[in-house]
Amino acid sequence: MIAAHETSVVAVSKRTGQVLAAGADARRMLVRAAADVVLMPTVRVGRPLTVGPHPRPQPVLAQPKRQSTSGGLFVLLCAAMAALSILSQQSWASGAVDAARSALAPAEGALASAGDQVNRTTSMFGDVSALRAENQRLRAADEQLRSQVLALSQAAKENDALRQALDFERASGFHTRPAQVVGRGPDAFSRTMVVDRGTADGVKAGMVVVTGAGLLGRIDHAGPYASTVRTLADSSSPVAVVVVNANLQGTVVGGGDRLRLDVPNPSAIAVTKGDWVLTSDAGRTYPPGLVVGEVTEITRGAGSTTDHSDVAWVNDPARVTFVLVITDFTPS
Amino acid sequence: MRWAAAAAVILAAALLQSAWGPRLDIVGAFPNLVLLVVVAGAWTLGPRAGMAWACAGGLLLDLLAGGPLGPHVLALLPGVYAIGLLGRGRQQPHVLLVAAAAAVVTLLYSAVLVLPHPAPAGVAIRLAVAAALYNSVLAPFVFAPVRRMVLGTITRRAQA
């Protein structure tokens, strides 16, 4: 009895009936070995195989006695295919060929669409990584553009300020010296700012400081290369003004974050909202005609002879970066 | 059963070749799955069965290619016949031998197939060499499962 571990076939010699190998070895021997080897099942329908010269075993797969090179078949097939190549191009054969192609088309189409799906899926993963990289690149470009926009915006502001200053100089006829704001008062009480021009540049204490929009203040202290400007917002910087439409004289005094306009009002003429307030030549402390601001709120006390108004200053000290120091005006 | 399994494998290879082969293009060449399956079959079963596989696979490729019937079979037959003769008696071929066999068959296949398509020699040679390299790389991965399937079919038939 044979107990085969891997499979239930054995290689048997046809000549002697001897078992040569079992299992996988038998399969290998079938292909490799001589012509008298047969592959036999060890168990067929529950009956054990009897091996020996009598009865002669019936082979299930045998090596040919002589290994043919099949050269004739090769030549025959080549000739047949050459003929088929010619015949299949004849018009009468086109129906059959087309029918065969049509039979393959659905399966081919299904596989192609499956391929498309796979492509879409794989390209989606590719797209995600590509999009991520693209996103990073765009983010970097966006930051660069933002900084450029910021720089351009700043340049535009400076340009605007310089244009206004130029216009101011041309319109007023005063000589001015441009200065950059390099600092601001450290507390809410002293509404001052520091500019980068000093006595070395001809800037002296008492000189009037303006922007293109209007009056800003006065040089309080001049150092060699920097000066302190006391702005109108400081309560110790009263300015004699005139209210344009009403033609009333008054005084603007700073106080905290706003300017207050005090106008003696002995007559029936009153300050109205929206009136413009300019410097007057009273006292000659400031050049006349400099814009201070616009009346926004008016408060009139009962029986009071003075109107108090809030003035919206044309300059915002927190945003001013560029000023002009009027060098040829001497306060009296 | 054995022939049905072989036919199913060749049909699947032809359809996959037609639907997916061009998607795997590298420098203009793409893998020829039918050729690799037929080479594996010819190596395992000998030249006669190999030529039968070549006829089936080649005709399917002809049908899918849309041209006349026969050129792909003619292109496959010489190489497959040679491989059938070479592989006879070699049980476990080395992976490099399999790769080399696939490359040679691909070159023969390309040489025959290029005849009815007049292409510049440089282009034809480049495509043929690229396809040969491509197929030689893939050959071991196709060879092993096809051979296992063929031998498994033989064994089952012997057991029946």
Short mmCIF file of C-alpha atoms in Angstrom, two decimals:
data_model
loop_
_atom_site.label_atom_id
_atom_site.label_comp_id
_atom_site.label_asym_id
_atom_site.label_seq_id
_atom_site.Cartn_x
_atom_site.Cartn_y
_atom_site.Cartn_z
CA MET A 1 0.00 0.00 0.00
CA ILE A 2 1.17 3.49 -0.82
CA ALA A 3 0.58 6.46 1.44
CA ALA A 4 1.10 9.68 -0.55
CA HIS A 5 1.44 12.84 1.46
CA GLU A 6 0.94 15.51 -1.19
CA THR A 7 -1.28 14.01 -3.79
CA SER A 8 -2.77 10.79 -4.85
CA VAL A 9 -0.88 10.20 -8.07
CA VAL A 10 2.17 8.08 -8.69
CA ALA A 11 4.57 7.70 -11.60
CA VAL A 12 4.71 4.10 -12.73
CA SER A 13 7.07 2.41 -15.19
CA LYS A 14 5.04 0.87 -17.99
CA ARG A 15 7.71 -1.67 -18.65
CA THR A 16 8.23 -3.08 -15.18
CA GLY A 17 5.17 -1.80 -13.35
CA GLN A 18 7.45 -0.31 -10.72
CA VAL A 19 6.38 2.79 -8.86
CA LEU A 20 9.04 5.44 -9.52
CA ALA A 21 7.74 8.45 -7.64
CA ALA A 22 4.67 9.80 -5.85
CA GLY A 23 2.90 13.13 -5.59
CA ALA A 24 4.58 16.23 -6.95
CA ASP A 25 7.69 14.26 -7.82
CA ALA A 26 5.58 12.03 -10.02
CA ARG A 27 4.22 15.03 -11.89
CA ARG A 28 7.70 16.36 -12.46
CA MET A 29 8.88 12.96 -13.62
CA LEU A 30 6.03 12.76 -16.12
CA VAL A 31 7.26 15.80 -17.98
CA ARG A 32 10.94 15.06 -17.58
CA ALA A 33 11.39 11.35 -17.71
CA ALA A 34 11.53 8.75 -20.38
CA ALA A 35 8.66 7.60 -22.52
CA ASP A 36 7.66 4.57 -20.46
CA VAL A 37 6.48 6.54 -17.44
CA VAL A 38 2.77 6.93 -16.77
CA LEU A 39 0.93 9.00 -14.17
CA MET A 40 -1.54 6.91 -12.21
CA PRO A 41 -4.09 7.66 -9.50
CA THR A 42 -3.37 5.75 -6.31
CA VAL A 43 -7.06 5.50 -5.41
CA ARG A 44 -9.86 5.34 -7.89
CA VAL A 45 -13.47 5.27 -6.65
CA GLY A 46 -12.35 4.01 -3.30
CA ARG A 47 -10.41 1.05 -4.60
CA PRO A 48 -6.70 0.81 -4.01
CA LEU A 49 -4.46 0.68 -7.03
CA THR A 50 -2.90 -2.62 -7.85
CA VAL A 51 0.54 -2.14 -9.22
CA GLY A 52 2.37 -4.77 -11.15
CA PRO A 53 2.75 -6.35 -14.54
CA HIS A 54 -0.67 -8.11 -14.27
CA PRO A 55 -3.12 -6.53 -14.75
CA ARG A 56 -1.37 -3.84 -16.75
CA PRO A 57 -2.08 -0.41 -15.33
CA GLN A 58 -4.15 1.97 -17.41
CA PRO A 59 -2.32 5.27 -17.79
CA VAL A 60 -4.22 8.55 -17.30
CA LEU A 61 -1.56 10.77 -18.82
CA ALA A 62 1.44 9.36 -20.58
CA GLN A 63 4.51 10.75 -22.15
CA PRO A 64 4.59 10.25 -25.87
CA LYS A 65 6.96 7.55 -26.85
CA ARG A 66 8.87 9.91 -29.06
CA GLN A 67 9.02 13.57 -28.41
CA SER A 68 7.81 15.17 -31.58
CA THR A 69 9.14 18.58 -32.54
CA SER A 70 5.81 19.41 -34.18
CA GLY A 71 7.67 21.16 -36.98
CA GLY A 72 5.08 20.11 -39.51
CA LEU A 73 2.31 21.51 -37.37
CA PHE A 74 4.23 24.75 -37.00
CA VAL A 75 4.62 25.16 -40.74
CA LEU A 76 1.01 24.19 -41.30
CA LEU A 77 -0.23 26.73 -38.77
CA CYS A 78 1.93 29.47 -40.23
CA ALA A 79 0.59 28.77 -43.68
CA ALA A 80 -2.96 28.62 -42.38
CA MET A 81 -2.59 31.92 -40.61
CA ALA A 82 -1.08 33.57 -43.66
CA ALA A 83 -4.02 32.32 -45.66
CA LEU A 84 -6.41 33.48 -42.95
CA SER A 85 -4.83 36.91 -43.06
CA ILE A 86 -5.64 37.18 -46.73
CA LEU A 87 -9.06 35.57 -46.54
CA SER A 88 -10.25 37.58 -43.55
CA GLN A 89 -9.81 40.74 -45.58
CA GLN A 90 -12.22 39.56 -48.24
CA SER A 91 -15.57 41.22 -48.27
CA TRP A 92 -17.49 37.99 -47.90
CA ALA A 93 -15.67 37.24 -44.63
CA SER A 94 -16.34 40.58 -43.04
CA GLY A 95 -19.70 39.52 -41.63
CA ALA A 96 -18.24 36.66 -39.63
CA VAL A 97 -15.28 38.70 -38.46
CA ASP A 98 -17.52 41.56 -37.42
CA ALA A 99 -19.81 39.17 -35.56
CA ALA A 100 -16.84 37.77 -33.66
CA ARG A 101 -15.63 41.24 -32.83
CA SER A 102 -19.09 42.24 -31.68
CA ALA A 103 -19.16 39.27 -29.34
CA LEU A 104 -15.97 40.46 -27.68
CA ALA A 105 -16.99 44.10 -27.54
CA PRO A 106 -19.18 43.99 -24.39
CA ALA A 107 -16.54 42.23 -22.32
CA GLU A 108 -13.87 44.55 -23.64
CA GLY A 109 -16.07 47.55 -22.89
CA ALA A 110 -16.75 46.33 -19.36
CA LEU A 111 -13.06 45.87 -18.73
CA ALA A 112 -12.28 49.24 -20.24
CA SER A 113 -14.82 50.95 -18.02
CA ALA A 114 -13.41 49.08 -15.03
CA GLY A 115 -10.01 50.36 -16.11
CA ASP A 116 -11.43 53.87 -16.30
CA GLN A 117 -12.79 53.48 -12.80
CA VAL A 118 -9.43 52.29 -11.52
CA ASN A 119 -7.76 55.16 -13.33
CA ARG A 120 -10.16 57.63 -11.81
CA THR A 121 -9.59 56.19 -8.35
CA THR A 122 -5.82 56.17 -8.67
CA SER A 123 -5.78 59.58 -10.30
CA MET A 124 -7.93 60.86 -7.45
CA PHE A 125 -5.19 59.88 -4.99
CA GLY A 126 -2.66 61.44 -7.32
CA ASP A 127 -4.83 64.53 -7.58
CA VAL A 128 -5.10 64.83 -3.81
CA SER A 129 -1.34 64.90 -3.37
CA ALA A 130 -0.93 67.18 -6.37
CA LEU A 131 -3.62 69.49 -5.04
CA ARG A 132 -1.99 69.50 -1.63
CA ALA A 133 1.31 70.56 -3.15
CA GLU A 134 -0.49 73.10 -5.31
CA ASN A 135 -2.32 74.39 -2.25
CA GLN A 136 0.95 74.90 -0.40
CA ARG A 137 2.45 76.66 -3.40
CA LEU A 138 -0.60 78.91 -3.71
CA ARG A 139 -0.56 79.61 0.00
CA ALA A 140 3.05 80.75 -0.22
CA ALA A 141 2.24 82.84 -3.29
CA ASP A 142 -0.75 84.30 -1.47
CA GLU A 143 1.38 85.33 1.49
CA GLN A 144 3.90 86.88 -0.85
CA LEU A 145 1.16 88.75 -2.67
CA ARG A 146 -0.35 89.90 0.62
CA SER A 147 2.96 91.37 1.71
CA GLN A 148 3.33 93.00 -1.69
CA VAL A 149 -0.18 94.44 -1.46
CA LEU A 150 0.62 95.70 2.00
CA ALA A 151 3.82 97.32 0.80
CA LEU A 152 2.02 98.82 -2.18
CA SER A 153 -0.78 100.05 0.03
CA GLN A 154 1.74 101.67 2.32
CA ALA A 155 3.52 103.20 -0.65
CA ALA A 156 0.19 104.45 -1.99
CA LYS A 157 -0.56 106.09 1.36
CA GLU A 158 2.83 107.74 1.42
CA ASN A 159 2.37 108.81 -2.14
CA ASP A 160 -1.00 110.26 -1.26
CA ALA A 161 0.46 112.11 1.72
CA LEU A 162 3.32 113.47 -0.37
CA ARG A 163 0.90 114.58 -3.06
CA GLN A 164 -1.23 116.36 -0.48
CA ALA A 165 1.87 117.95 1.01
CA LEU A 166 2.97 119.13 -2.40
CA ASP A 167 -0.49 120.51 -3.04
CA PHE A 168 -0.43 122.18 0.34
CA GLU A 169 2.91 123.80 -0.30
CA ARG A 170 1.79 124.98 -3.72
CA ALA A 171 -1.55 126.31 -2.45
CA SER A 172 -0.35 127.94 0.76
CA GLY A 173 2.88 129.38 -0.52
CA PHE A 174 4.74 128.38 2.68
CA HIS A 175 8.07 126.62 2.62
CA THR A 176 7.83 123.30 4.32
CA ARG A 177 10.17 120.58 5.36
CA PRO A 178 8.85 117.05 5.15
CA ALA A 179 9.33 114.80 8.14
CA GLN A 180 8.55 111.23 8.99
CA VAL A 181 6.68 110.39 12.18
CA VAL A 182 8.96 108.07 14.13
CA GLY A 183 7.14 107.95 17.44
CA ARG A 184 4.06 108.88 19.38
CA GLY A 185 3.41 110.04 22.92
CA PRO A 186 3.46 107.14 25.31
CA ASP A 187 0.37 108.15 27.27
CA ALA A 188 -3.10 109.44 26.61
CA PHE A 189 -2.45 112.78 28.19
CA SER A 190 0.45 114.19 26.26
CA ARG A 191 -0.81 114.03 22.71
CA THR A 192 2.55 114.33 21.08
CA MET A 193 4.48 112.69 18.31
CA VAL A 194 8.14 112.55 17.34
CA VAL A 195 9.36 113.42 13.86
CA ASP A 196 12.75 112.70 12.33
CA ARG A 197 13.76 116.28 11.69
CA GLY A 198 15.55 118.56 14.15
CA THR A 199 17.61 121.67 14.38
CA ALA A 200 20.14 120.18 11.99
CA ASP A 201 17.40 120.35 9.37
CA GLY A 202 16.32 123.86 10.27
CA VAL A 203 13.43 122.80 12.45
CA LYS A 204 12.89 124.93 15.52
CA ALA A 205 10.53 124.93 18.46
CA GLY A 206 7.27 126.75 17.77
CA MET A 207 7.13 125.92 14.09
CA VAL A 208 3.73 124.87 12.80
CA VAL A 209 3.27 121.29 11.70
CA VAL A 210 0.66 120.34 9.11
CA THR A 211 -0.29 117.45 6.91
CA GLY A 212 -1.80 117.59 3.48
CA ALA A 213 -5.20 117.45 5.14
CA GLY A 214 -4.72 120.32 7.56
CA LEU A 215 -3.26 121.54 10.82
CA LEU A 216 -1.59 118.97 13.07
CA GLY A 217 0.19 120.94 15.83
CA ARG A 218 3.37 122.73 16.71
CA ILE A 219 6.98 121.81 17.35
CA ASP A 220 7.26 121.68 21.13
CA HIS A 221 10.88 120.72 21.42
CA ALA A 222 13.53 120.45 18.74
CA GLY A 223 16.53 118.26 19.15
CA PRO A 224 19.39 118.04 16.68
CA TYR A 225 17.88 115.23 14.62
CA ALA A 226 14.37 114.80 15.97
CA SER A 227 11.60 116.97 17.28
CA THR A 228 8.50 116.60 19.39
CA VAL A 229 5.21 117.82 18.00
CA ARG A 230 2.46 118.81 20.39
CA THR A 231 -0.73 118.09 18.48
CA LEU A 232 -4.05 119.90 18.64
CA ALA A 233 -5.44 117.02 20.65
CA ASP A 234 -3.33 118.16 23.59
CA SER A 235 -5.39 120.32 25.88
CA SER A 236 -2.57 122.83 26.23
CA SER A 237 -2.65 123.72 22.52
CA PRO A 238 -5.58 126.09 21.95
CA VAL A 239 -6.02 127.36 18.42
CA ALA A 240 -7.82 130.48 17.30
CA VAL A 241 -10.23 129.48 14.56
CA VAL A 242 -12.99 130.75 12.39
CA VAL A 243 -16.18 128.86 11.53
CA VAL A 244 -16.46 129.30 7.80
CA ASN A 245 -20.20 129.53 7.06
CA ALA A 246 -21.19 131.43 10.18
CA ASN A 247 -18.02 133.48 10.04
CA LEU A 248 -17.71 133.18 13.80
CA GLN A 249 -14.43 133.34 15.67
CA GLY A 250 -13.72 130.77 18.28
CA THR A 251 -11.17 128.55 19.89
CA VAL A 252 -10.42 124.87 19.38
CA VAL A 253 -9.05 123.04 22.38
CA GLY A 254 -7.93 119.46 22.49
CA GLY A 255 -9.16 117.11 25.09
CA GLY A 256 -8.60 113.41 25.03
CA ASP A 257 -9.70 111.90 21.80
CA ARG A 258 -11.60 114.89 20.40
CA LEU A 259 -11.37 118.60 19.68
CA ARG A 260 -13.76 121.02 21.28
CA LEU A 261 -14.83 124.26 19.64
CA ASP A 262 -15.87 127.12 21.89
CA VAL A 263 -17.64 129.97 20.11
CA PRO A 264 -18.91 133.04 21.96
CA ASN A 265 -22.43 133.53 20.70
CA PRO A 266 -23.86 136.87 21.61
CA SER A 267 -25.90 137.05 18.45
CA ALA A 268 -28.53 134.85 16.92
CA ILE A 269 -26.06 133.40 14.47
CA ALA A 270 -25.22 129.89 15.45
CA VAL A 271 -22.74 127.24 14.50
CA THR A 272 -24.33 124.48 12.47
CA LYS A 273 -23.38 120.90 12.01
CA GLY A 274 -21.14 120.42 9.01
CA ASP A 275 -19.48 123.81 9.24
CA TRP A 276 -15.77 123.79 8.49
CA VAL A 277 -13.35 125.18 11.03
CA LEU A 278 -10.15 126.91 9.84
CA THR A 279 -7.35 128.67 11.66
CA SER A 280 -7.83 132.40 11.94
CA ASP A 281 -5.21 135.11 11.93
CA ALA A 282 -6.19 136.22 15.44
CA GLY A 283 -3.06 136.28 17.53
CA ARG A 284 -0.91 135.12 14.61
CA THR A 285 -0.09 131.90 16.36
CA TYR A 286 -0.93 129.86 13.30
CA PRO A 287 -1.10 130.75 9.64
CA PRO A 288 -4.69 131.60 8.74
CA GLY A 289 -6.78 129.27 6.59
CA LEU A 290 -5.40 125.93 7.73
CA VAL A 291 -8.13 123.33 7.95
CA VAL A 292 -8.79 122.07 11.48
CA GLY A 293 -11.94 120.04 11.14
CA GLU A 294 -15.69 119.83 10.71
CA VAL A 295 -18.36 120.57 13.29
CA THR A 296 -20.19 117.39 14.22
CA GLU A 297 -22.10 117.98 17.47
CA ILE A 298 -23.32 121.25 18.96
CA THR A 299 -24.13 121.78 22.60
CA ARG A 300 -25.77 125.00 23.72
CA GLY A 301 -26.40 125.51 27.39
CA ALA A 302 -29.51 127.41 28.50
CA GLY A 303 -28.59 131.02 29.03
CA SER A 304 -25.02 130.34 27.97
CA THR A 305 -23.31 132.80 25.70
CA THR A 306 -20.90 130.21 24.36
CA ASP A 307 -21.65 127.33 22.01
CA HIS A 308 -19.65 124.20 22.56
CA SER A 309 -19.21 121.97 19.58
CA ASP A 310 -17.33 118.79 18.81
CA VAL A 311 -15.01 119.05 15.86
CA ALA A 312 -13.99 116.06 13.76
CA TRP A 313 -10.32 116.66 13.23
CA VAL A 314 -9.08 116.21 9.70
CA ASN A 315 -5.99 114.46 11.04
CA ASP A 316 -5.98 111.22 12.88
CA PRO A 317 -2.76 111.31 14.94
CA ALA A 318 -2.77 107.55 15.22
CA ARG A 319 -2.49 107.21 11.44
CA VAL A 320 -0.35 110.15 10.41
CA THR A 321 3.03 108.99 9.16
CA PHE A 322 4.22 111.94 7.19
CA VAL A 323 4.09 115.64 8.17
CA LEU A 324 5.26 119.00 6.92
CA VAL A 325 6.99 121.52 9.13
CA ILE A 326 6.34 125.07 7.98
CA THR A 327 9.70 126.75 8.24
CA ASP A 328 8.95 130.30 7.14
CA PHE A 329 6.08 131.19 9.45
CA THR A 330 7.00 132.98 12.62
CA PRO A 331 4.33 133.19 15.29
CA SER A 332 3.99 136.64 16.74
CA MET B 1 -11.79 21.08 -18.48
CA ARG B 2 -8.12 21.64 -19.16
CA TRP B 3 -8.85 23.30 -22.48
CA ALA B 4 -11.70 25.28 -21.01
CA ALA B 5 -9.40 26.62 -18.29
CA ALA B 6 -6.76 27.47 -20.85
CA ALA B 7 -9.32 29.20 -23.07
CA ALA B 8 -10.63 31.19 -20.12
CA VAL B 9 -7.13 32.31 -19.15
CA ILE B 10 -6.26 33.32 -22.71
CA LEU B 11 -9.57 35.16 -23.15
CA ALA B 12 -9.09 37.01 -19.88
CA ALA B 13 -5.52 37.88 -20.84
CA ALA B 14 -6.62 39.17 -24.26
CA LEU B 15 -9.39 41.30 -22.81
CA LEU B 16 -7.16 42.69 -20.09
CA GLN B 17 -4.46 43.31 -22.67
CA SER B 18 -6.86 45.22 -24.87
CA ALA B 19 -8.56 47.18 -22.10
CA TRP B 20 -5.66 47.92 -19.77
CA GLY B 21 -2.47 47.37 -21.73
CA PRO B 22 -2.37 50.80 -23.35
CA ARG B 23 -2.89 52.42 -19.95
CA LEU B 24 0.39 50.91 -18.75
CA ASP B 25 2.37 52.55 -21.50
CA ILE B 26 6.07 53.19 -20.87
CA VAL B 27 8.04 54.97 -23.60
CA GLY B 28 5.43 53.90 -26.12
CA ALA B 29 5.49 50.20 -25.26
CA PHE B 30 3.04 48.32 -23.13
CA PRO B 31 2.98 44.80 -21.72
CA ASN B 32 1.64 41.92 -23.80
CA LEU B 33 -0.22 39.72 -21.37
CA VAL B 34 -1.36 37.27 -24.03
CA LEU B 35 2.21 36.72 -25.14
CA LEU B 36 3.31 36.06 -21.58
CA VAL B 37 0.48 33.61 -20.93
CA VAL B 38 1.15 31.78 -24.17
CA VAL B 39 4.87 31.57 -23.41
CA ALA B 40 4.10 30.12 -19.98
CA GLY B 41 1.72 27.59 -21.53
CA ALA B 42 4.20 26.61 -24.21
CA TRP B 43 6.99 26.18 -21.68
CA THR B 44 4.86 23.96 -19.47
CA LEU B 45 3.00 21.91 -22.07
CA GLY B 46 5.38 21.81 -25.00
CA PRO B 47 5.31 23.18 -28.54
CA ARG B 48 2.10 21.57 -29.74
CA ALA B 49 -0.10 22.89 -26.94
CA GLY B 50 1.86 26.13 -26.99
CA MET B 51 1.01 26.66 -30.64
CA ALA B 52 -2.63 25.97 -29.88
CA TRP B 53 -2.53 28.60 -27.17
CA ALA B 54 -0.79 30.95 -29.57
CA CYS B 55 -3.51 30.44 -32.16
CA ALA B 56 -6.24 31.19 -29.63
CA GLY B 57 -4.49 34.19 -28.12
CA GLY B 58 -3.33 35.54 -31.46
CA LEU B 59 -6.78 35.30 -33.01
CA LEU B 60 -8.29 37.09 -30.04
CA LEU B 61 -5.70 39.84 -30.39
CA ASP B 62 -6.46 40.06 -34.10
CA LEU B 63 -10.15 40.41 -33.37
CA LEU B 64 -9.52 43.07 -30.75
CA ALA B 65 -7.01 44.89 -32.93
CA GLY B 66 -9.53 45.36 -35.72
CA GLY B 67 -7.26 44.29 -38.57
CA PRO B 68 -7.13 41.08 -40.56
CA LEU B 69 -7.15 37.76 -38.72
CA GLY B 70 -3.82 36.01 -38.50
CA PRO B 71 -0.96 38.49 -38.08
CA HIS B 72 -0.80 38.18 -34.30
CA VAL B 73 -0.87 34.41 -34.54
CA LEU B 74 1.89 34.51 -37.12
CA ALA B 75 3.86 36.83 -34.87
CA LEU B 76 3.44 34.57 -31.84
CA LEU B 77 4.04 31.22 -33.47
CA PRO B 78 7.83 31.29 -34.08
CA GLY B 79 8.71 32.37 -30.59
CA VAL B 80 6.20 30.12 -28.91
CA TYR B 81 7.33 27.14 -30.97
CA ALA B 82 10.94 27.77 -29.99
CA ILE B 83 10.02 28.18 -26.33
CA GLY B 84 7.97 25.00 -26.43
CA LEU B 85 11.00 23.09 -27.65
CA LEU B 86 13.32 24.81 -25.20
CA GLY B 87 11.09 24.33 -22.20
CA ARG B 88 10.53 20.66 -22.75
CA GLY B 89 12.24 18.76 -20.00
CA ARG B 90 13.01 21.84 -17.87
CA GLN B 91 10.92 21.64 -14.74
CA GLN B 92 11.70 24.74 -12.68
CA PRO B 93 13.28 27.29 -14.98
CA HIS B 94 15.28 30.06 -13.40
CA VAL B 95 13.52 33.39 -13.22
CA LEU B 96 16.16 34.98 -15.45
CA LEU B 97 15.61 32.27 -18.05
CA VAL B 98 11.90 33.00 -18.03
CA ALA B 99 12.57 36.72 -18.40
CA ALA B 100 15.01 36.12 -21.23
CA ALA B 101 12.53 33.81 -22.98
CA ALA B 102 9.81 36.45 -22.76
CA ALA B 103 12.18 39.08 -24.15
CA VAL B 104 13.22 36.90 -27.09
CA VAL B 105 9.64 35.97 -27.94
CA THR B 106 8.66 39.62 -27.74
CA LEU B 107 11.43 40.61 -30.12
CA LEU B 108 10.38 37.89 -32.59
CA TYR B 109 6.75 38.89 -32.18
CA SER B 110 7.57 42.55 -32.82
CA ALA B 111 9.75 41.72 -35.79
CA VAL B 112 6.92 39.83 -37.49
CA LEU B 113 4.20 42.24 -36.46
CA VAL B 114 6.03 45.32 -37.70
CA LEU B 115 6.24 43.98 -41.26
CA PRO B 116 2.76 45.11 -42.40
CA HIS B 117 3.18 48.42 -40.57
CA PRO B 118 5.98 50.41 -42.21
CA ALA B 119 7.47 52.38 -39.35
CA PRO B 120 10.86 54.12 -39.15
CA ALA B 121 13.48 51.59 -38.16
CA GLY B 122 14.56 53.57 -35.13
CA VAL B 123 11.05 53.80 -33.78
CA ALA B 124 10.35 50.13 -34.44
CA ILE B 125 13.54 49.03 -32.71
CA ARG B 126 12.93 51.32 -29.76
CA LEU B 127 9.38 50.04 -29.31
CA ALA B 128 10.44 46.41 -29.72
CA VAL B 129 13.24 46.69 -27.19
CA ALA B 130 11.07 48.58 -24.72
CA ALA B 131 8.31 45.98 -25.05
CA ALA B 132 10.85 43.17 -24.64
CA LEU B 133 12.19 44.72 -21.45
CA TYR B 134 8.69 45.36 -20.17
CA ASN B 135 7.57 41.80 -20.84
CA SER B 136 10.73 40.30 -19.42
CA VAL B 137 10.11 42.12 -16.14
CA LEU B 138 6.51 40.93 -15.97
CA ALA B 139 7.16 37.40 -17.24
CA PRO B 140 8.00 35.74 -13.89
CA PHE B 141 4.82 37.10 -12.36
CA VAL B 142 2.69 35.65 -15.14
CA PHE B 143 4.69 32.47 -15.63
CA ALA B 144 4.33 31.09 -12.11
CA PRO B 145 0.52 31.26 -11.78
CA VAL B 146 -0.10 29.99 -15.30
CA ARG B 147 2.25 27.08 -14.81
CA ARG B 148 0.66 26.30 -11.45
CA MET B 149 -2.77 26.34 -13.04
CA VAL B 150 -1.70 24.04 -15.87
CA LEU B 151 -0.01 21.52 -13.60
CA GLY B 152 -2.94 21.64 -11.20
CA THR B 153 -5.30 20.84 -14.03
CA ILE B 154 -3.16 17.88 -15.08
CA THR B 155 -3.04 16.55 -11.55
CA ARG B 156 -6.78 16.87 -11.04
CA ARG B 157 -7.37 15.08 -14.29
CA ALA B 158 -5.06 12.28 -13.19
CA GLN B 159 -6.90 11.98 -9.90
CA ALA B 160 -10.31 11.80 -11.52
#
